[in-house]
DNA sequence: ATTCTGACGTGGG
DNA sequence: CCCCACGCCAGAA
């Protein structure tokens, strides 16, 4: 792993850790905030690699529509949804209800 | 080396 | 609102 890549991953993780309980954000919002706008896919890749980091609330990161696109990367079939519902967020058919209400913008720390 | 595939997002139609 | 093409970049085949 290169230094630049490590830096990218660390930035993503540092930000992901700041997502408040009961709130969610998007891959694109994270990418934009760390100065990698347009590379939202890499944020998803970073989440994929965050497996071994229990401190990273990967379930609080969804796509721009509020869909749980990464649910298949969690154990079981519904773990991601259950983690979110455990924080008071309703999910119906992989779609977060009242998404705008729970969305957390990184710049508004 | 080339092509394809994604935990994505935007812009045009 | 939906659908499509494209940009993005790391890995796998």
PDB file of C-alpha atoms (C1' of nucleotides) in Angstrom:
ATOM      1  CA  UNK A   1       0.000   0.000   0.000  1.00  0.00           C
ATOM      2  CA  UNK A   2       1.331   3.452  -0.933  1.00  0.00           C
ATOM      3  CA  UNK A   3       1.471   6.511   1.273  1.00  0.00           C
ATOM      4  CA  UNK A   4      -1.041   8.379  -0.848  1.00  0.00           C
ATOM      5  CA  UNK A   5      -3.462   5.508  -0.680  1.00  0.00           C
ATOM      6  CA  UNK A   6      -2.945   5.175   3.027  1.00  0.00           C
ATOM      7  CA  UNK A   7      -3.622   8.867   3.403  1.00  0.00           C
ATOM      8  CA  UNK A   8      -6.808   8.528   1.382  1.00  0.00           C
ATOM      9  CA  UNK A   9      -8.016   5.606   3.475  1.00  0.00           C
ATOM     10  CA  UNK A  10      -7.153   7.354   6.715  1.00  0.00           C
ATOM     11  CA  UNK A  11      -9.066  10.459   5.679  1.00  0.00           C
ATOM     12  CA  UNK A  12     -12.106   8.390   4.802  1.00  0.00           C
ATOM     13  CA  UNK A  13     -11.963   6.503   8.093  1.00  0.00           C
ATOM     14  CA  UNK A  14     -11.365   9.617  10.165  1.00  0.00           C
ATOM     15  CA  UNK A  15     -14.467  11.184   8.677  1.00  0.00           C
ATOM     16  CA  UNK A  16     -16.598   8.060   8.852  1.00  0.00           C
ATOM     17  CA  UNK A  17     -15.850   7.809  12.550  1.00  0.00           C
ATOM     18  CA  UNK A  18     -17.356  11.268  13.024  1.00  0.00           C
ATOM     19  CA  UNK A  19     -20.778  10.306  11.707  1.00  0.00           C
ATOM     20  CA  UNK A  20     -23.082  10.782  14.717  1.00  0.00           C
ATOM     21  CA  UNK A  21     -25.188   7.959  16.097  1.00  0.00           C
ATOM     22  CA  UNK A  22     -28.514   7.830  14.326  1.00  0.00           C
ATOM     23  CA  UNK A  23     -27.288   9.799  11.316  1.00  0.00           C
ATOM     24  CA  UNK A  24     -26.050   8.784   7.859  1.00  0.00           C
ATOM     25  CA  UNK A  25     -23.995  10.269   5.047  1.00  0.00           C
ATOM     26  CA  UNK A  26     -23.073   9.352   1.493  1.00  0.00           C
ATOM     27  CA  UNK A  27     -20.007   8.108  -0.354  1.00  0.00           C
ATOM     28  CA  UNK A  28     -20.003  11.239  -2.473  1.00  0.00           C
ATOM     29  CA  UNK A  29     -20.231  13.589   0.503  1.00  0.00           C
ATOM     30  CA  UNK A  30     -17.216  11.930   2.099  1.00  0.00           C
ATOM     31  CA  UNK A  31     -15.242  12.005  -1.146  1.00  0.00           C
ATOM     32  CA  UNK A  32     -16.010  15.681  -1.661  1.00  0.00           C
ATOM     33  CA  UNK A  33     -15.060  16.611   1.884  1.00  0.00           C
ATOM     34  CA  UNK A  34     -11.640  14.967   1.734  1.00  0.00           C
ATOM     35  CA  UNK A  35     -10.851  16.613  -1.579  1.00  0.00           C
ATOM     36  CA  UNK A  36     -11.408  13.545  -3.744  1.00  0.00           C
ATOM     37  CA  UNK A  37     -14.629  14.669  -5.367  1.00  0.00           C
ATOM     38  CA  UNK A  38     -15.532  12.368  -8.213  1.00  0.00           C
ATOM     39  CA  UNK A  39     -13.919   9.380  -6.566  1.00  0.00           C
ATOM     40  CA  UNK A  40     -16.902   8.265  -4.559  1.00  0.00           C
ATOM     41  CA  UNK A  41     -16.256   4.708  -5.698  1.00  0.00           C
ATOM     42  CA  UNK A  42     -12.950   4.713  -3.886  1.00  0.00           C
ATOM     43  CA  UNK A  43     -14.770   5.635  -0.694  1.00  0.00           C
ATOM     44  CA  UNK A  44     -16.818   2.492  -1.171  1.00  0.00           C
ATOM     45  CA  UNK A  45     -13.579   0.611  -1.699  1.00  0.00           C
ATOM     46  CA  UNK A  46     -12.215   2.046   1.533  1.00  0.00           C
ATOM     47  CA  UNK A  47     -15.325   0.883   3.354  1.00  0.00           C
ATOM     48  CA  UNK A  48     -14.776  -2.544   1.858  1.00  0.00           C
ATOM     49  CA  UNK A  49     -11.312  -2.541   3.402  1.00  0.00           C
ATOM     50  CA  UNK A  50     -12.625  -1.278   6.745  1.00  0.00           C
ATOM     51  CA  UNK A  51     -13.684  -4.821   7.576  1.00  0.00           C
ATOM     52  CA  UNK A  52     -11.110  -5.287  10.304  1.00  0.00           C
ATOM     53  CA  UNK A  53     -11.837  -1.868  11.821  1.00  0.00           C
ATOM     54  CA  UNK A  54     -14.815  -2.245  14.182  1.00  0.00           C
ATOM     55  CA  UNK A  55     -14.605   1.486  14.948  1.00  0.00           C
ATOM     56  CA  UNK A  56     -15.779   2.378  11.452  1.00  0.00           C
ATOM     57  CA  UNK A  57     -19.592   2.658  11.266  1.00  0.00           C
ATOM     58  CA  UNK A  58     -19.763   1.559   7.642  1.00  0.00           C
ATOM     59  CA  UNK A  59     -23.508   0.962   7.938  1.00  0.00           C
ATOM     60  CA  UNK A  60     -23.992   4.743   8.208  1.00  0.00           C
ATOM     61  CA  UNK A  61     -22.664   5.279   4.686  1.00  0.00           C
ATOM     62  CA  UNK A  62     -25.147   4.883   1.847  1.00  0.00           C
ATOM     63  CA  UNK A  63     -25.511   6.124  -1.706  1.00  0.00           C
ATOM     64  CA  UNK A  64     -26.946   9.511  -2.642  1.00  0.00           C
ATOM     65  CA  UNK A  65     -30.515   8.202  -2.782  1.00  0.00           C
ATOM     66  CA  UNK A  66     -30.369   6.711   0.681  1.00  0.00           C
ATOM     67  CA  UNK A  67     -30.253   3.151  -0.620  1.00  0.00           C
ATOM     68  CA  UNK A  68     -28.346   0.461   1.271  1.00  0.00           C
ATOM     69  CA  UNK A  69     -26.247  -0.479  -1.732  1.00  0.00           C
ATOM     70  CA  UNK A  70     -23.552  -2.073   0.384  1.00  0.00           C
ATOM     71  CA  UNK A  71     -25.739  -4.374   2.438  1.00  0.00           C
ATOM     72  CA  UNK A  72     -24.377  -7.496   0.738  1.00  0.00           C
ATOM     73  CA  UNK A  73     -20.960  -6.786   2.204  1.00  0.00           C
ATOM     74  CA  UNK A  74     -22.231  -7.265   5.748  1.00  0.00           C
ATOM     75  CA  UNK A  75     -22.759 -10.582   7.423  1.00  0.00           C
ATOM     76  CA  UNK A  76     -26.106 -12.200   7.036  1.00  0.00           C
ATOM     77  CA  UNK A  77     -28.712 -10.731   4.738  1.00  0.00           C
ATOM     78  CA  UNK A  78     -30.009  -7.846   6.811  1.00  0.00           C
ATOM     79  CA  UNK A  79     -27.276  -6.788   9.228  1.00  0.00           C
ATOM     80  CA  UNK A  80     -26.787  -3.321   7.750  1.00  0.00           C
ATOM     81  CA  UNK A  81     -30.507  -2.588   7.934  1.00  0.00           C
ATOM     82  CA  UNK A  82     -30.749  -3.884  11.483  1.00  0.00           C
ATOM     83  CA  UNK A  83     -27.820  -1.747  12.628  1.00  0.00           C
ATOM     84  CA  UNK A  84     -29.546   1.324  11.206  1.00  0.00           C
ATOM     85  CA  UNK A  85     -32.931   0.467  12.670  1.00  0.00           C
ATOM     86  CA  UNK A  86     -31.160  -0.075  15.966  1.00  0.00           C
ATOM     87  CA  UNK A  87     -30.244   3.623  15.753  1.00  0.00           C
ATOM     88  CA  UNK A  88     -33.806   4.679  15.046  1.00  0.00           C
ATOM     89  CA  UNK A  89     -33.629   4.804  11.263  1.00  0.00           C
ATOM     90  CA  UNK A  90     -36.451   3.168   9.335  1.00  0.00           C
ATOM     91  CA  UNK A  91     -35.544   1.158   6.263  1.00  0.00           C
ATOM     92  CA  UNK A  92     -38.073  -0.157   3.768  1.00  0.00           C
ATOM     93  CA  UNK A  93     -36.939  -2.174   0.757  1.00  0.00           C
ATOM     94  CA  UNK A  94     -33.325  -1.023   1.222  1.00  0.00           C
ATOM     95  CA  UNK A  95     -34.454   2.606   1.214  1.00  0.00           C
ATOM     96  CA  UNK A  96     -33.903   4.844   4.247  1.00  0.00           C
ATOM     97  CA  UNK A  97     -37.177   6.587   5.079  1.00  0.00           C
ATOM     98  CA  UNK A  98     -36.978  10.375   5.506  1.00  0.00           C
ATOM     99  CA  UNK A  99     -33.406  10.210   4.233  1.00  0.00           C
ATOM    100  CA  UNK A 100     -32.946  13.993   4.136  1.00  0.00           C
ATOM    101  CA  UNK A 101     -33.914  14.149   7.776  1.00  0.00           C
ATOM    102  CA  UNK A 102     -31.103  11.815   8.859  1.00  0.00           C
ATOM    103  CA  UNK A 103     -28.477  12.908   6.344  1.00  0.00           C
ATOM    104  CA  UNK A 104     -25.340  14.282   7.955  1.00  0.00           C
ATOM    105  CA  UNK A 105     -23.199  16.730   5.968  1.00  0.00           C
ATOM    106  CA  UNK A 106     -19.507  16.353   6.955  1.00  0.00           C
ATOM    107  CA  UNK A 107     -18.804  20.099   6.651  1.00  0.00           C
ATOM    108  CA  UNK A 108     -21.445  20.879   9.270  1.00  0.00           C
ATOM    109  CA  UNK A 109     -19.558  19.197  12.106  1.00  0.00           C
TER     110      UNK A 109
ATOM    111  C1'  DA B   1      -1.146  -4.560 -21.873  1.00  0.00           C
ATOM    112  C1'  DT B   2      -6.187  -4.663 -22.230  1.00  0.00           C
ATOM    113  C1'  DT B   3     -10.813  -5.199 -20.545  1.00  0.00           C
ATOM    114  C1'  DC B   4     -14.232  -5.547 -17.117  1.00  0.00           C
ATOM    115  C1'  DT B   5     -16.266  -4.797 -12.769  1.00  0.00           C
ATOM    116  C1'  DG B   6     -17.839  -2.276  -8.973  1.00  0.00           C
ATOM    117  C1'  DA B   7     -20.359  -0.216  -1.271  1.00  0.00           C
ATOM    118  C1'  DC B   8     -20.819   6.107  -6.753  1.00  0.00           C
ATOM    119  C1'  DG B   9     -22.230  10.648  -8.793  1.00  0.00           C
ATOM    120  C1'  DT B  10     -23.235  13.958 -12.368  1.00  0.00           C
ATOM    121  C1'  DG B  11     -25.119  15.790 -16.573  1.00  0.00           C
ATOM    122  C1'  DG B  12     -27.988  15.467 -20.640  1.00  0.00           C
ATOM    123  C1'  DG B  13     -32.156  13.952 -22.816  1.00  0.00           C
TER     124       DG B  13
ATOM    125  C1'  DC C   1     -38.873  11.400 -12.205  1.00  0.00           C
ATOM    126  C1'  DC C   2     -36.240   7.743 -15.106  1.00  0.00           C
ATOM    127  C1'  DC C   3     -32.578   6.164 -18.146  1.00  0.00           C
ATOM    128  C1'  DC C   4     -28.086   6.399 -20.235  1.00  0.00           C
ATOM    129  C1'  DA C   5     -23.168   7.618 -20.984  1.00  0.00           C
ATOM    130  C1'  DC C   6     -19.242   8.984 -18.886  1.00  0.00           C
ATOM    131  C1'  DG C   7     -15.637  10.026 -15.253  1.00  0.00           C
ATOM    132  C1'  DC C   8     -13.516   7.946 -11.575  1.00  0.00           C
ATOM    133  C1'  DC C   9      -9.503   4.380 -10.027  1.00  0.00           C
ATOM    134  C1'  DA C  10      -8.096  -0.077  -7.697  1.00  0.00           C
ATOM    135  C1'  DG C  11      -8.057  -5.063  -8.597  1.00  0.00           C
ATOM    136  C1'  DA C  12      -9.090  -9.174 -10.924  1.00  0.00           C
ATOM    137  C1'  DA C  13      -9.064 -11.974 -15.091  1.00  0.00           C
TER     138       DA C  13
END
